[in-house]
mmCIF file of C-alpha atoms and ligand atoms in Angstrom:
data_model
loop_
_atom_site.group_PDB
_atom_site.id
_atom_site.type_symbol
_atom_site.label_atom_id
_atom_site.label_comp_id
_atom_site.label_asym_id
_atom_site.label_seq_id
_atom_site.Cartn_x
_atom_site.Cartn_y
_atom_site.Cartn_z
ATOM 1 C CA MET A 1 299.730 -37.884 52.151
ATOM 2 C CA ALA A 2 303.486 -37.891 52.721
ATOM 3 C CA CYS A 3 305.212 -34.848 54.129
ATOM 4 C CA VAL A 4 308.584 -33.691 52.823
ATOM 5 C CA ALA A 5 310.354 -35.636 55.551
ATOM 6 C CA ASP A 6 309.117 -38.888 53.980
ATOM 7 C CA ILE A 7 310.426 -38.177 50.497
ATOM 8 C CA ARG A 8 313.887 -36.934 51.330
ATOM 9 C CA GLN A 9 315.520 -40.387 51.502
ATOM 10 C CA SER A 10 313.981 -41.949 48.424
ATOM 11 C CA VAL A 11 315.285 -42.222 44.864
ATOM 12 C CA ILE A 12 312.849 -40.656 42.392
ATOM 13 C CA ARG A 13 312.970 -41.969 38.855
ATOM 14 C CA GLY A 14 312.325 -39.798 35.786
ATOM 15 C CA SER A 15 312.414 -40.792 32.115
ATOM 16 C CA ARG A 16 316.152 -40.276 31.553
ATOM 17 C CA ILE A 17 317.418 -39.216 34.986
ATOM 18 C CA SER A 18 316.973 -40.135 38.638
ATOM 19 C CA LEU A 19 316.942 -37.879 41.671
ATOM 20 C CA ARG A 20 318.662 -39.142 44.797
ATOM 21 C CA PRO A 21 319.600 -37.626 48.150
ATOM 22 C CA VAL A 22 322.910 -35.738 48.431
ATOM 23 C CA ARG A 23 325.789 -37.742 49.960
ATOM 24 C CA ASP A 24 329.012 -36.682 51.633
ATOM 25 C CA SER A 25 330.934 -37.876 48.548
ATOM 26 C CA ASP A 26 328.998 -35.359 46.347
ATOM 27 C CA ILE A 27 330.260 -32.253 48.168
ATOM 28 C CA GLN A 28 333.443 -31.803 46.112
ATOM 29 C CA THR A 29 331.445 -32.061 42.871
ATOM 30 C CA LEU A 30 328.742 -29.677 44.118
ATOM 31 C CA PHE A 31 331.454 -27.185 45.117
ATOM 32 C CA ARG A 32 333.068 -27.507 41.648
ATOM 33 C CA TRP A 33 329.734 -26.759 39.940
ATOM 34 C CA ASP A 34 329.118 -23.819 42.299
ATOM 35 C CA SER A 35 332.571 -22.412 41.465
ATOM 36 C CA ASP A 36 332.119 -22.570 37.679
ATOM 37 C CA GLU A 37 331.975 -18.982 36.374
ATOM 38 C CA GLU A 38 329.477 -19.655 33.590
ATOM 39 C CA ILE A 39 327.122 -21.453 35.966
ATOM 40 C CA ALA A 40 327.583 -18.830 38.684
ATOM 41 C CA LYS A 41 326.684 -16.100 36.183
ATOM 42 C CA TRP A 42 323.147 -17.508 36.035
ATOM 43 C CA ALA A 43 322.692 -19.486 39.233
ATOM 44 C CA GLY A 44 324.813 -17.358 41.590
ATOM 45 C CA LYS A 45 327.732 -18.595 43.657
ATOM 46 C CA LYS A 46 326.670 -19.846 47.080
ATOM 47 C CA PHE A 47 329.809 -21.205 48.739
ATOM 48 C CA LYS A 48 333.217 -19.854 49.655
ATOM 49 C CA THR A 49 334.537 -23.235 50.851
ATOM 50 C CA GLU A 50 333.618 -26.927 50.605
ATOM 51 C CA GLU A 51 332.701 -26.723 54.311
ATOM 52 C CA ASP A 52 330.009 -24.160 53.396
ATOM 53 C CA ALA A 53 328.660 -26.591 50.800
ATOM 54 C CA LYS A 54 328.660 -29.414 53.334
ATOM 55 C CA ASP A 55 326.747 -27.257 55.805
ATOM 56 C CA TRP A 56 324.170 -26.339 53.161
ATOM 57 C CA TYR A 57 323.548 -29.837 51.845
ATOM 58 C CA LEU A 58 324.200 -32.121 54.812
ATOM 59 C CA SER A 59 324.179 -30.277 58.132
ATOM 60 C CA VAL A 60 321.460 -27.714 57.630
ATOM 61 C CA HIS A 61 318.421 -29.877 58.046
ATOM 62 C CA HIS A 62 314.973 -28.392 58.170
ATOM 63 C CA LEU A 63 311.526 -28.857 56.748
ATOM 64 C CA GLN A 64 311.686 -25.832 54.425
ATOM 65 C CA LYS A 65 314.304 -27.232 52.013
ATOM 66 C CA ARG A 66 315.131 -30.414 50.095
ATOM 67 C CA SER A 67 318.007 -31.078 47.661
ATOM 68 C CA TRP A 68 318.612 -33.934 45.250
ATOM 69 C CA ILE A 69 321.472 -35.000 42.999
ATOM 70 C CA ILE A 70 320.428 -35.480 39.365
ATOM 71 C CA GLU A 71 321.935 -38.687 37.986
ATOM 72 C CA THR A 72 321.895 -40.200 34.522
ATOM 73 C CA THR A 73 320.464 -43.718 34.253
ATOM 74 C CA ASP A 74 324.009 -45.103 34.367
ATOM 75 C CA GLY A 75 324.564 -43.435 37.741
ATOM 76 C CA ASN A 76 326.657 -40.366 36.805
ATOM 77 C CA PRO A 77 325.882 -37.207 38.793
ATOM 78 C CA ILE A 78 325.203 -34.326 36.380
ATOM 79 C CA GLY A 79 323.516 -31.696 38.517
ATOM 80 C CA GLU A 80 321.337 -30.808 41.452
ATOM 81 C CA VAL A 81 317.795 -29.661 41.995
ATOM 82 C CA GLU A 82 316.422 -28.206 45.186
ATOM 83 C CA VAL A 83 313.204 -26.862 46.568
ATOM 84 C CA THR A 84 313.593 -24.119 49.155
ATOM 85 C CA ASN A 85 311.445 -21.629 51.050
ATOM 86 C CA ILE A 86 308.748 -24.255 51.435
ATOM 87 C CA SER A 87 305.650 -22.928 53.158
ATOM 88 C CA TRP A 88 303.467 -25.766 54.397
ATOM 89 C CA ARG A 89 300.888 -23.145 55.378
ATOM 90 C CA LEU A 90 300.628 -21.656 51.856
ATOM 91 C CA HIS A 91 301.494 -24.957 50.102
ATOM 92 C CA THR A 92 304.221 -23.237 48.062
ATOM 93 C CA GLY A 93 307.932 -23.652 47.411
ATOM 94 C CA GLU A 94 310.731 -22.301 45.212
ATOM 95 C CA ILE A 95 312.713 -24.510 42.829
ATOM 96 C CA ARG A 96 316.334 -24.074 41.769
ATOM 97 C CA ILE A 97 318.282 -26.257 39.339
ATOM 98 C CA VAL A 98 321.827 -26.568 38.034
ATOM 99 C CA ILE A 99 322.997 -29.047 35.429
ATOM 100 C CA GLY A 100 326.618 -28.823 36.522
ATOM 101 C CA GLU A 101 328.101 -30.970 33.736
ATOM 102 C CA LYS A 102 327.870 -28.465 30.891
ATOM 103 C CA SER A 103 328.328 -31.114 28.176
ATOM 104 C CA MET A 104 324.856 -32.334 29.213
ATOM 105 C CA TRP A 105 323.059 -29.037 28.533
ATOM 106 C CA ASN A 106 320.362 -28.809 25.835
ATOM 107 C CA GLN A 107 319.455 -32.510 25.904
ATOM 108 C CA GLY A 108 316.175 -32.177 27.758
ATOM 109 C CA LEU A 109 317.645 -33.424 31.055
ATOM 110 C CA GLY A 110 316.886 -30.196 32.920
ATOM 111 C CA GLU A 111 313.260 -30.448 31.830
ATOM 112 C CA ASP A 112 313.144 -34.111 32.875
ATOM 113 C CA ALA A 113 314.691 -33.349 36.295
ATOM 114 C CA ILE A 114 312.235 -30.526 37.048
ATOM 115 C CA ARG A 115 309.236 -32.571 35.892
ATOM 116 C CA THR A 116 310.378 -35.521 38.010
ATOM 117 C CA CYS A 117 310.877 -33.345 41.085
ATOM 118 C CA LEU A 118 307.536 -31.565 40.680
ATOM 119 C CA SER A 119 305.624 -34.787 39.959
ATOM 120 C CA GLU A 120 306.898 -36.198 43.234
ATOM 121 C CA LEU A 121 306.169 -33.035 45.220
ATOM 122 C CA PHE A 122 302.716 -32.449 43.742
ATOM 123 C CA GLY A 123 301.856 -36.149 43.858
ATOM 124 C CA SER A 124 302.934 -37.000 47.370
ATOM 125 C CA THR A 125 303.011 -33.806 49.438
ATOM 126 C CA SER A 126 300.549 -30.985 50.064
ATOM 127 C CA LEU A 127 302.495 -28.501 47.876
ATOM 128 C CA LYS A 128 300.217 -26.919 45.276
ATOM 129 C CA GLU A 129 302.327 -24.202 43.617
ATOM 130 C CA VAL A 130 306.034 -23.808 42.903
ATOM 131 C CA PHE A 131 307.832 -20.587 41.981
ATOM 132 C CA LEU A 132 311.249 -19.737 40.576
ATOM 133 C CA LYS A 133 313.314 -16.669 39.800
ATOM 134 C CA VAL A 134 315.312 -16.428 36.589
ATOM 135 C CA ASP A 135 317.447 -13.759 34.919
ATOM 136 C CA SER A 136 315.495 -12.627 31.850
ATOM 137 C CA ARG A 137 318.663 -13.000 29.717
ATOM 138 C CA ASN A 138 319.029 -16.701 30.635
ATOM 139 C CA LEU A 139 317.266 -17.931 27.489
ATOM 140 C CA ARG A 140 318.221 -21.585 27.934
ATOM 141 C CA ALA A 141 316.743 -21.698 31.428
ATOM 142 C CA LEU A 142 313.636 -19.778 30.327
ATOM 143 C CA ARG A 143 312.998 -22.231 27.495
ATOM 144 C CA CYS A 144 313.540 -25.169 29.857
ATOM 145 C CA TYR A 145 311.036 -23.787 32.388
ATOM 146 C CA GLN A 146 308.472 -22.966 29.694
ATOM 147 C CA LYS A 147 308.677 -26.549 28.380
ATOM 148 C CA VAL A 148 307.766 -27.827 31.857
ATOM 149 C CA GLY A 149 304.780 -25.466 32.011
ATOM 150 C CA PHE A 150 306.056 -22.535 34.121
ATOM 151 C CA ARG A 151 304.523 -19.183 33.210
ATOM 152 C CA THR A 152 305.888 -15.690 33.894
ATOM 153 C CA GLU A 153 303.908 -13.876 36.579
ATOM 154 C CA GLY A 154 306.083 -10.843 37.219
ATOM 155 C CA LYS A 155 309.223 -8.929 36.388
ATOM 156 C CA VAL A 156 311.551 -7.139 38.808
ATOM 157 C CA LYS A 157 314.193 -4.664 37.637
ATOM 158 C CA LEU A 158 317.483 -4.886 39.547
ATOM 159 C CA LEU A 159 320.433 -2.552 39.598
ATOM 160 C CA GLY A 160 322.770 -5.394 38.565
ATOM 161 C CA ASP A 161 326.564 -5.511 38.537
ATOM 162 C CA GLU A 162 328.511 -2.362 37.650
ATOM 163 C CA ASP A 163 325.195 -0.518 37.487
ATOM 164 C CA LYS A 164 324.115 -2.476 34.392
ATOM 165 C CA PRO A 165 320.370 -2.942 34.962
ATOM 166 C CA ARG A 166 318.913 -6.407 34.642
ATOM 167 C CA SER A 167 315.555 -8.048 35.186
ATOM 168 C CA ILE A 168 314.475 -11.063 37.139
ATOM 169 C CA LEU A 169 311.353 -12.930 36.051
ATOM 170 C CA LEU A 170 309.161 -14.626 38.622
ATOM 171 C CA MET A 171 307.675 -17.815 37.181
ATOM 172 C CA ARG A 172 305.031 -20.115 38.628
ATOM 173 C CA ILE A 173 303.579 -23.545 38.059
ATOM 174 C CA ALA A 174 300.585 -25.085 39.801
ATOM 175 C CA ARG A 175 299.893 -28.767 40.318
ATOM 176 C CA GLU A 176 297.259 -28.855 37.553
ATOM 177 C CA ASP A 177 299.545 -26.979 35.104
ATOM 178 C CA LEU A 178 302.099 -29.790 35.302
ATOM 179 C CA LEU A 179 299.425 -32.363 34.538
ATOM 180 C CA HIS A 180 297.684 -30.356 31.824
ATOM 181 C CA GLY A 181 300.603 -28.586 30.120
ATOM 182 C CA GLY A 182 300.529 -25.088 31.616
ATOM 183 C CA ALA A 183 298.379 -22.004 32.104
ATOM 184 C CA LYS A 184 298.740 -18.509 30.679
ATOM 185 C CA GLY A 185 300.732 -16.124 32.863
ATOM 186 C CA ALA A 186 300.484 -12.360 33.151
ATOM 187 C CA TYR A 187 303.203 -11.942 30.524
ATOM 188 C CA GLY A 188 301.631 -14.473 28.171
ATOM 189 C CA THR A 189 304.709 -16.724 28.071
HETATM 190 C C1 COA B 201 319.211 -23.978 32.868
HETATM 191 C C2 COA B 201 319.482 -25.469 32.871
HETATM 192 C C3 COA B 201 319.078 -26.061 34.216
HETATM 193 C C4 COA B 201 318.633 -26.122 31.771
HETATM 194 O O1 COA B 201 318.907 -27.490 31.706
HETATM 195 P P1 COA B 201 319.059 -28.179 30.243
HETATM 196 O O2 COA B 201 319.146 -29.631 30.481
HETATM 197 O O3 COA B 201 320.161 -27.505 29.533
HETATM 198 O O4 COA B 201 317.631 -27.767 29.628
HETATM 199 P P2 COA B 201 316.787 -28.466 28.484
HETATM 200 O O5 COA B 201 317.693 -29.169 27.519
HETATM 201 O O6 COA B 201 315.683 -29.240 29.100
HETATM 202 O O7 COA B 201 316.139 -27.180 27.782
HETATM 203 C C5 COA B 201 316.951 -26.163 27.258
HETATM 204 C C6 COA B 201 316.237 -25.563 26.051
HETATM 205 O O8 COA B 201 316.790 -24.277 25.788
HETATM 206 C C7 COA B 201 317.127 -24.206 24.411
HETATM 207 N N1 COA B 201 318.178 -23.222 24.296
HETATM 208 C C8 COA B 201 319.497 -23.333 24.514
HETATM 209 N N2 COA B 201 320.112 -22.155 24.308
HETATM 210 C C9 COA B 201 319.148 -21.277 23.950
HETATM 211 C C10 COA B 201 319.148 -19.893 23.602
HETATM 212 N N3 COA B 201 320.285 -19.167 23.598
HETATM 213 N N4 COA B 201 317.975 -19.311 23.281
HETATM 214 C C11 COA B 201 316.812 -20.009 23.294
HETATM 215 N N5 COA B 201 316.737 -21.326 23.610
HETATM 216 C C12 COA B 201 317.904 -21.954 23.953
HETATM 217 C C13 COA B 201 317.513 -25.632 24.071
HETATM 218 O O9 COA B 201 317.536 -25.849 22.684
HETATM 219 C C14 COA B 201 316.398 -26.385 24.794
HETATM 220 O O10 COA B 201 315.157 -26.273 24.101
HETATM 221 P P3 COA B 201 314.563 -27.450 23.146
HETATM 222 O O11 COA B 201 314.458 -28.681 24.005
HETATM 223 O O12 COA B 201 313.271 -26.917 22.707
HETATM 224 O O13 COA B 201 315.585 -27.634 22.047
HETATM 225 C C15 COA B 201 320.998 -25.788 32.602
HETATM 226 O O14 COA B 201 321.324 -25.394 31.277
HETATM 227 C C16 COA B 201 321.920 -25.094 33.588
HETATM 228 O O15 COA B 201 322.142 -25.636 34.664
HETATM 229 N N6 COA B 201 322.443 -23.910 33.254
HETATM 230 C C17 COA B 201 323.376 -23.166 34.126
HETATM 231 C C18 COA B 201 322.760 -22.751 35.464
HETATM 232 C C19 COA B 201 321.417 -22.084 35.296
HETATM 233 O O16 COA B 201 321.197 -21.274 34.411
HETATM 234 N N7 COA B 201 320.505 -22.455 36.223
HETATM 235 C C20 COA B 201 319.194 -21.869 36.253
HETATM 236 C C21 COA B 201 319.224 -20.635 37.084
HETATM 237 S S1 COA B 201 317.604 -19.876 37.143
#
């Protein structure tokens, strides 16, 4: 069985997208997506400068994180998906996705990208469960994750900005859920 080091260089093909490793020439685009206010509202802003983005995607190299560019079949980069906080002891990881080109939202490409990423991870590494955190108001993302087979396992109340409370949902998918269309979570979603 491959470890994550074996899969990081390969192109992974989905139905309507491909996942490929991040290149130096992607950094400007990744920084633009990270700086978009609407995207940052849901995904958070990570980088102050392009150098920060370069460090995150290209210099910081360890076995607990992998990132891919999501490309359409004609080779246009439209987003990124990454798996972080990988525990090879617990066989778990956390997934995060951004479709940075907003004109491409709501076409099923986010679902395709997550399925493609998880199929590869569950099929060729020892990962067995993947988690994610999502703002409970992010209905598009929630619907996307539910389509893949993620189920809500917990809810955390946060103070939020300007003392407006908000909730984060913790969602989970196991290897067999992806193959068999999902299991019921604690919140029944
Ligand atoms: C979240 C995101 C990755 C989803 O990717 P996507 O390609 O748009 O997702 P999909 O098209 O596969 O699925 C979106 C679903 O939400 C539905 N949807 C859109 N707006 C909705 C709303 N306000 N309420 C309910 N459902 C909604 C779409 O109709 C679609 O469902 P359908 O296929 O049943 O019609 C992408 O929109 C994105 O990057 N958003 C900004 C950053 C972000 O939120 N990242 C996730 C942080 S946890």
